[in-house]
Short mmCIF file of C-alpha atoms in Angstrom, two decimals:
data_model
loop_
_atom_site.label_atom_id
_atom_site.label_comp_id
_atom_site.label_asym_id
_atom_site.label_seq_id
_atom_site.Cartn_x
_atom_site.Cartn_y
_atom_site.Cartn_z
CA MET A 1 1.26 -49.44 175.85
CA ALA A 2 2.00 -50.42 172.12
CA ALA A 3 -1.77 -49.63 171.09
CA GLY A 4 -0.46 -45.65 172.71
CA MET A 5 2.38 -45.66 170.42
CA ALA A 6 0.36 -46.60 167.26
CA SER A 7 -1.65 -43.49 168.64
CA GLY A 8 1.38 -41.66 168.39
CA LYS A 9 3.27 -42.29 165.36
CA GLY A 10 -0.38 -42.28 163.45
CA ALA A 11 -1.05 -38.85 164.70
CA GLY A 12 2.78 -37.72 163.82
CA GLY A 13 1.87 -38.76 159.92
CA ARG A 14 -1.46 -36.57 159.83
CA GLY A 15 0.65 -34.11 160.92
CA ARG A 16 3.42 -34.78 159.02
CA LYS A 17 4.07 -32.50 155.30
CA LEU A 18 3.18 -34.75 152.26
CA PRO A 19 5.59 -34.08 149.61
CA LEU A 20 4.73 -32.42 146.59
CA ARG A 21 4.75 -35.75 144.36
CA VAL A 22 2.00 -37.05 146.72
CA ARG A 23 -0.30 -34.31 147.14
CA PHE A 24 -0.09 -33.87 142.47
CA ARG A 25 -0.81 -37.45 142.49
CA ARG A 26 -4.06 -37.08 145.47
CA ASP A 27 -5.10 -33.89 143.59
CA ARG A 28 -4.31 -34.04 140.35
CA THR A 29 -7.81 -33.45 139.07
CA LEU A 30 -8.55 -30.95 140.63
CA VAL A 31 -4.98 -29.12 139.37
CA LEU A 32 -6.32 -30.12 135.75
CA MET A 33 -9.37 -28.49 136.42
CA THR A 34 -7.67 -25.24 137.34
CA LEU A 35 -5.38 -25.41 135.14
CA PRO A 36 -7.77 -22.74 131.89
CA ALA A 37 -8.05 -20.67 134.57
CA LEU A 38 -4.61 -19.68 135.35
CA LEU A 39 -3.99 -19.55 132.35
CA LEU A 40 -6.04 -17.15 132.33
CA VAL A 41 -5.39 -15.28 135.10
CA ALA A 42 -1.50 -15.75 133.22
CA VAL A 43 -1.60 -14.58 130.37
CA PHE A 44 -4.19 -11.60 130.69
CA HIS A 45 -2.66 -10.52 134.07
CA TYR A 46 0.58 -11.18 134.91
CA VAL A 47 2.25 -11.86 130.99
CA PRO A 48 1.02 -8.02 130.24
CA VAL A 49 2.53 -6.44 133.56
CA LEU A 50 6.02 -6.12 131.25
CA GLY A 51 4.43 -4.13 128.93
CA ASN A 52 4.84 -1.41 131.82
CA VAL A 53 8.62 -1.77 131.34
CA VAL A 54 7.22 1.43 128.68
CA ALA A 55 7.57 4.13 131.27
CA PHE A 56 10.89 4.32 131.73
CA GLN A 57 10.93 4.69 128.01
CA ASP A 58 9.65 7.16 125.44
CA TYR A 59 7.03 4.17 123.78
CA ASP A 60 6.49 4.48 120.14
CA PRO A 61 4.63 1.75 118.43
CA TYR A 62 5.11 2.45 114.80
CA LEU A 63 9.27 1.54 115.49
CA SER A 64 7.85 -1.32 114.91
CA GLU A 65 5.07 -4.07 113.51
CA ASN A 66 5.83 -5.72 116.03
CA GLY A 67 4.54 -4.09 120.06
CA PHE A 68 7.25 -5.98 122.31
CA THR A 69 9.94 -5.27 119.00
CA ALA A 70 9.04 -1.39 119.79
CA MET A 71 9.54 -1.76 123.32
CA LEU A 72 12.72 -2.81 122.26
CA GLU A 73 13.69 -0.45 119.81
CA SER A 74 12.58 2.51 122.00
CA PRO A 75 15.15 5.07 123.86
CA TRP A 76 15.10 4.84 127.26
CA ILE A 77 14.03 8.00 129.38
CA GLY A 78 14.79 6.86 132.53
CA LEU A 79 12.01 9.14 134.76
CA GLU A 80 11.26 11.82 133.50
CA ASN A 81 7.15 9.74 132.34
CA PHE A 82 7.15 10.55 135.40
CA ASP A 83 8.73 13.36 136.79
CA ARG A 84 5.62 14.68 134.64
CA ILE A 85 2.80 13.32 136.08
CA LEU A 86 4.11 15.04 139.77
CA ALA A 87 3.76 18.08 138.09
CA ASP A 88 1.07 17.68 136.03
CA SER A 89 -2.21 19.60 137.96
CA ALA A 90 -4.29 17.72 135.94
CA PHE A 91 -3.16 14.73 137.84
CA TRP A 92 -3.40 15.77 140.93
CA ARG A 93 -6.95 16.66 139.95
CA ALA A 94 -7.89 12.71 139.27
CA VAL A 95 -6.49 11.19 141.83
CA GLU A 96 -8.75 14.21 144.29
CA ASN A 97 -11.70 12.92 142.65
CA THR A 98 -10.56 9.57 142.93
CA LEU A 99 -10.47 9.91 146.28
CA VAL A 100 -13.57 11.76 146.87
CA LEU A 101 -15.21 8.91 144.60
CA PHE A 102 -14.01 6.42 146.16
CA LEU A 103 -14.80 7.86 150.22
CA LEU A 104 -18.40 8.16 148.72
CA GLN A 105 -18.53 4.63 148.07
CA LEU A 106 -17.51 3.25 151.90
CA VAL A 107 -19.55 5.70 153.96
CA LEU A 108 -22.34 5.34 151.32
CA PHE A 109 -21.94 2.27 148.69
CA PHE A 110 -20.55 -0.53 150.97
CA PRO A 111 -23.37 -0.43 153.87
CA VAL A 112 -26.24 -0.94 151.54
CA PRO A 113 -25.89 -4.65 150.62
CA ILE A 114 -25.23 -5.99 154.14
CA VAL A 115 -28.38 -4.48 155.17
CA LEU A 116 -30.24 -5.26 152.43
CA ALA A 117 -28.38 -8.78 153.81
CA LEU A 118 -29.93 -8.91 156.64
CA LEU A 119 -33.74 -7.30 155.53
CA ILE A 120 -34.52 -10.29 153.47
CA ASN A 121 -32.55 -12.45 156.08
CA SER A 122 -35.38 -11.43 157.57
CA ILE A 123 -38.33 -12.67 155.03
CA VAL A 124 -40.02 -15.68 156.48
CA ARG A 125 -41.86 -16.70 153.48
CA PRO A 126 -38.64 -18.94 151.07
CA ARG A 127 -40.63 -17.76 148.09
CA VAL A 128 -41.05 -14.21 148.89
CA ARG A 129 -37.06 -14.15 149.97
CA ALA A 130 -35.93 -15.69 146.72
CA VAL A 131 -38.10 -13.07 144.21
CA ALA A 132 -36.72 -9.89 146.83
CA GLN A 133 -33.03 -11.04 146.11
CA ALA A 134 -33.70 -11.72 142.65
CA ILE A 135 -35.58 -8.50 141.85
CA VAL A 136 -32.47 -6.80 144.50
CA TYR A 137 -29.25 -8.10 142.64
CA LEU A 138 -31.01 -8.21 138.80
CA PRO A 139 -29.67 -4.47 137.88
CA HIS A 140 -26.16 -6.08 138.48
CA PHE A 141 -26.81 -7.12 135.22
CA PHE A 142 -27.39 -3.86 133.19
CA SER A 143 -24.73 -2.05 131.14
CA TRP A 144 -23.86 0.95 132.50
CA VAL A 145 -24.57 2.09 129.19
CA LEU A 146 -28.32 0.92 130.49
CA VAL A 147 -28.08 2.49 134.09
CA ILE A 148 -26.75 5.93 133.39
CA THR A 149 -29.62 5.95 130.30
CA VAL A 150 -32.45 5.26 133.14
CA PHE A 151 -31.06 7.96 135.42
CA GLN A 152 -31.25 10.37 132.55
CA GLN A 153 -34.72 9.51 132.48
CA ILE A 154 -35.26 10.15 135.21
CA PHE A 155 -33.22 13.25 135.99
CA GLY A 156 -31.87 14.66 133.02
CA GLY A 157 -33.13 17.98 132.08
CA ALA A 158 -35.70 15.80 129.77
CA GLY A 159 -36.29 13.66 132.75
CA ILE A 160 -40.33 12.31 134.70
CA ILE A 161 -39.55 14.19 137.33
CA ALA A 162 -37.63 17.78 135.60
CA GLN A 163 -41.47 16.75 132.88
CA THR A 164 -43.50 17.32 135.69
CA LEU A 165 -42.25 20.24 137.62
CA ARG A 166 -43.22 21.57 134.72
CA GLN A 167 -46.20 21.22 133.99
CA TYR A 168 -47.08 23.13 137.48
CA GLY A 169 -44.64 26.14 136.94
CA VAL A 170 -41.45 24.51 138.17
CA GLU A 171 -38.33 25.58 136.95
CA GLY A 172 -37.14 22.43 135.58
CA PHE A 173 -33.93 20.54 136.56
CA ASP A 174 -30.59 18.30 134.69
CA LEU A 175 -29.13 16.64 137.34
CA MET A 176 -27.02 14.53 134.83
CA THR A 177 -24.80 17.79 133.25
CA ASP A 178 -24.22 18.84 137.54
CA PRO A 179 -20.19 18.71 138.13
CA GLY A 180 -21.36 19.98 142.11
CA ILE A 181 -23.04 17.21 142.30
CA PHE A 182 -21.55 14.40 140.43
CA LYS A 183 -19.94 12.26 142.86
CA PHE A 184 -23.73 11.61 144.87
CA LEU A 185 -25.39 11.25 141.15
CA VAL A 186 -22.22 8.34 140.68
CA THR A 187 -22.86 6.87 144.26
CA SER A 188 -26.09 6.14 143.43
CA GLU A 189 -25.77 4.16 140.22
CA GLY A 190 -24.02 2.35 141.89
CA ILE A 191 -25.47 1.90 144.35
CA TRP A 192 -29.08 0.98 142.42
CA LYS A 193 -26.03 -0.97 139.95
CA ASP A 194 -24.33 -3.80 141.76
CA ALA A 195 -25.89 -3.16 145.91
CA GLY A 196 -27.51 -6.53 144.89
CA TRP A 197 -24.14 -8.68 144.16
CA GLY A 198 -22.54 -8.16 147.22
CA VAL A 199 -25.88 -9.19 148.88
CA ILE A 200 -25.24 -12.62 147.34
CA VAL A 201 -21.90 -12.63 149.83
CA PHE A 202 -23.16 -11.92 152.62
CA LEU A 203 -26.35 -13.92 152.82
CA ALA A 204 -24.01 -17.06 151.16
CA ALA A 205 -22.02 -16.19 155.60
CA LEU A 206 -26.31 -15.63 156.53
CA SER A 207 -26.97 -19.15 155.31
CA ALA A 208 -23.88 -21.13 157.61
CA VAL A 209 -24.74 -20.13 160.52
CA SER A 210 -26.37 -22.40 162.91
CA GLN A 211 -30.21 -22.16 163.69
CA ASP A 212 -29.37 -23.15 167.34
CA LEU A 213 -27.46 -19.81 167.75
CA TYR A 214 -30.29 -17.53 167.61
CA GLU A 215 -32.62 -20.38 169.21
CA ALA A 216 -30.34 -19.60 172.63
CA ALA A 217 -30.38 -16.68 171.98
CA ALA A 218 -34.23 -16.36 172.05
CA MET A 219 -34.04 -18.84 175.60
CA ASP A 220 -31.62 -16.28 176.93
CA GLY A 221 -34.26 -13.72 176.43
CA ALA A 222 -32.36 -12.14 173.19
CA GLY A 223 -34.99 -9.29 170.86
CA ARG A 224 -35.56 -10.40 167.40
CA TRP A 225 -32.49 -6.29 167.55
CA ARG A 226 -30.52 -8.63 169.37
CA ARG A 227 -30.20 -11.49 167.84
CA MET A 228 -29.01 -9.45 164.87
CA TRP A 229 -26.71 -7.89 166.73
CA HIS A 230 -24.88 -10.75 169.08
CA VAL A 231 -25.51 -14.03 167.06
CA THR A 232 -25.73 -13.24 163.13
CA LEU A 233 -23.61 -9.00 163.22
CA PRO A 234 -20.41 -11.06 164.28
CA ALA A 235 -21.20 -13.76 161.50
CA LEU A 236 -20.83 -11.43 158.78
CA ARG A 237 -17.60 -9.54 160.20
CA PRO A 238 -14.93 -11.96 158.60
CA VAL A 239 -16.72 -11.86 155.75
CA ILE A 240 -17.45 -7.65 155.73
CA ALA A 241 -13.17 -7.83 157.10
CA LEU A 242 -12.53 -9.58 153.70
CA LEU A 243 -14.61 -7.78 151.40
CA LEU A 244 -13.43 -4.10 153.57
CA VAL A 245 -10.00 -4.91 152.61
CA LEU A 246 -10.46 -6.11 148.92
CA ARG A 247 -12.94 -1.96 148.42
CA VAL A 248 -9.30 -0.76 149.98
CA GLY A 249 -7.41 -1.98 147.42
CA ASP A 250 -10.29 -0.52 144.73
CA ALA A 251 -9.93 2.41 146.26
CA LEU A 252 -8.09 3.66 142.70
CA THR A 253 -10.73 2.29 140.80
CA VAL A 254 -13.78 3.40 141.30
CA GLY A 255 -15.56 2.60 137.48
CA PHE A 256 -14.21 3.80 134.23
CA GLU A 257 -16.53 3.41 132.17
CA GLN A 258 -19.57 4.69 133.79
CA LEU A 259 -16.96 7.72 134.45
CA LEU A 260 -15.91 7.95 130.67
CA LEU A 261 -19.88 7.96 129.61
CA GLN A 262 -20.48 10.48 131.63
CA ARG A 263 -17.38 13.30 130.92
CA ASP A 264 -18.38 15.38 128.57
CA ALA A 265 -21.88 16.48 130.36
CA VAL A 266 -20.12 17.52 133.16
CA GLY A 267 -16.40 17.67 132.00
CA PRO A 268 -13.14 16.34 133.86
CA ASP A 269 -12.84 18.79 136.49
CA ALA A 270 -15.55 17.12 137.59
CA ALA A 271 -15.28 13.38 135.94
CA GLU A 272 -11.50 12.49 135.47
CA VAL A 273 -10.78 9.48 137.84
CA LEU A 274 -6.81 7.84 137.03
CA ASP A 275 -8.78 5.73 135.27
CA THR A 276 -9.91 7.89 132.55
CA TYR A 277 -6.67 10.10 132.50
CA VAL A 278 -4.59 6.78 131.66
CA TRP A 279 -7.14 6.07 128.93
CA TRP A 280 -6.99 9.18 127.63
CA ASN A 281 -3.24 10.03 127.80
CA GLY A 282 -2.80 6.59 126.08
CA ILE A 283 -5.19 5.87 123.52
CA ARG A 284 -6.22 9.54 122.87
CA ASN A 285 -3.36 10.98 123.13
CA GLN A 286 -0.90 8.50 122.85
CA ASP A 287 1.88 9.17 124.83
CA PHE A 288 2.06 5.45 126.28
CA GLY A 289 4.81 6.33 128.07
CA TYR A 290 3.60 8.40 130.08
CA ALA A 291 0.02 6.56 130.27
CA ALA A 292 1.68 3.76 131.29
CA ALA A 293 3.95 5.23 133.81
CA ALA A 294 0.20 7.16 135.87
CA GLY A 295 -0.49 2.98 135.34
CA LEU A 296 2.32 1.38 137.52
CA VAL A 297 1.54 5.19 139.52
CA LYS A 298 -2.05 3.50 140.95
CA GLY A 299 -1.04 -0.53 140.86
CA VAL A 300 1.85 0.84 143.60
CA VAL A 301 0.03 2.73 145.62
CA GLY A 302 -3.31 0.26 145.53
CA VAL A 303 -0.92 -2.83 146.33
CA GLY A 304 0.57 -1.18 149.64
CA LEU A 305 -3.61 0.00 149.78
CA VAL A 306 -3.75 -3.97 150.17
CA LEU A 307 -0.99 -4.49 152.60
CA THR A 308 -2.40 -1.88 155.21
CA ALA A 309 -5.50 -3.14 155.48
CA ASN A 310 -4.88 -6.34 155.58
CA LYS A 311 -2.34 -5.50 158.08
CA ILE A 312 -5.53 -3.36 160.29
CA ALA A 313 -7.63 -6.00 160.14
CA HIS A 314 -4.94 -8.89 161.46
CA LEU A 315 -4.74 -6.43 163.99
CA MET A 316 -8.93 -6.80 164.45
CA GLY A 317 -8.79 -10.20 164.70
CA GLU A 318 -9.73 -11.61 161.46
CA GLN A 319 -8.39 -13.20 158.85
CA GLY A 320 -8.21 -10.89 156.12
CA VAL A 321 -7.09 -11.79 152.01
CA TYR A 322 -4.76 -13.68 153.83
CA ARG A 323 -3.39 -15.31 156.68
CA LYS A 324 -0.62 -13.69 158.61
#
């Protein structure tokens, strides 16, 4: 009986939450390692949030040599900037372009890393698999300037395809300046550049799948496709749900640099999104309060999308970004 009491006491001790100072002393090395990263996040992500106050001001940075002092001296105008946003047709056009690009990337882009990960994972030879993976994710390290230049040399008016068609008497084309297919072009550029990088996440998830599950499924008569459907895809489901939630949270962020570089080629009607809209009004037109209001609207909507997508993930039985 004494042994049972001791065992119960030990179990209760394991279930009791340790005080904060005890946990800090135990994990002080890990805490110290994360401090630089936490400092960078605080300086570059949380401190700038205070600057959103200019969305409610007629902000003038030239009132003082110090930007903080200029915020204190700029006159308050309440929700006037937000009223201007709601009445601006250019803002709603940017919202429309942003949502269309997001939906295209969600349908055409998001499944590509999953398919590539399944194909690479099916390669038997490790060396061939490593080479294929390296080739696929290499474009991620290219700058957008280089990516757009490559597409220009292939699909532009003076590109390889157009020149080849002219040699055979067929009128060439210039896909890089066609507003009608611009959104598909942008999605294609994103797939070529970043799909391989997403493969790494899914391959990491697949590496954690026990081979015993595949062997058991094979002994039960499951073929290659059955094993993929009943073993591989369920193993990827939590990662897919997590990345989908994060992707929905970035629905209003569809590539600032990529679109800014091509904005003049197709015009703002086709290429203007919320990020370029904020940049154009804030930096080029120096209407800082108006641009801050547009950015604040985008941030609030993005948070709402993350919370909604995470709730849907919970309803599907997945953890999402955070647990219930």
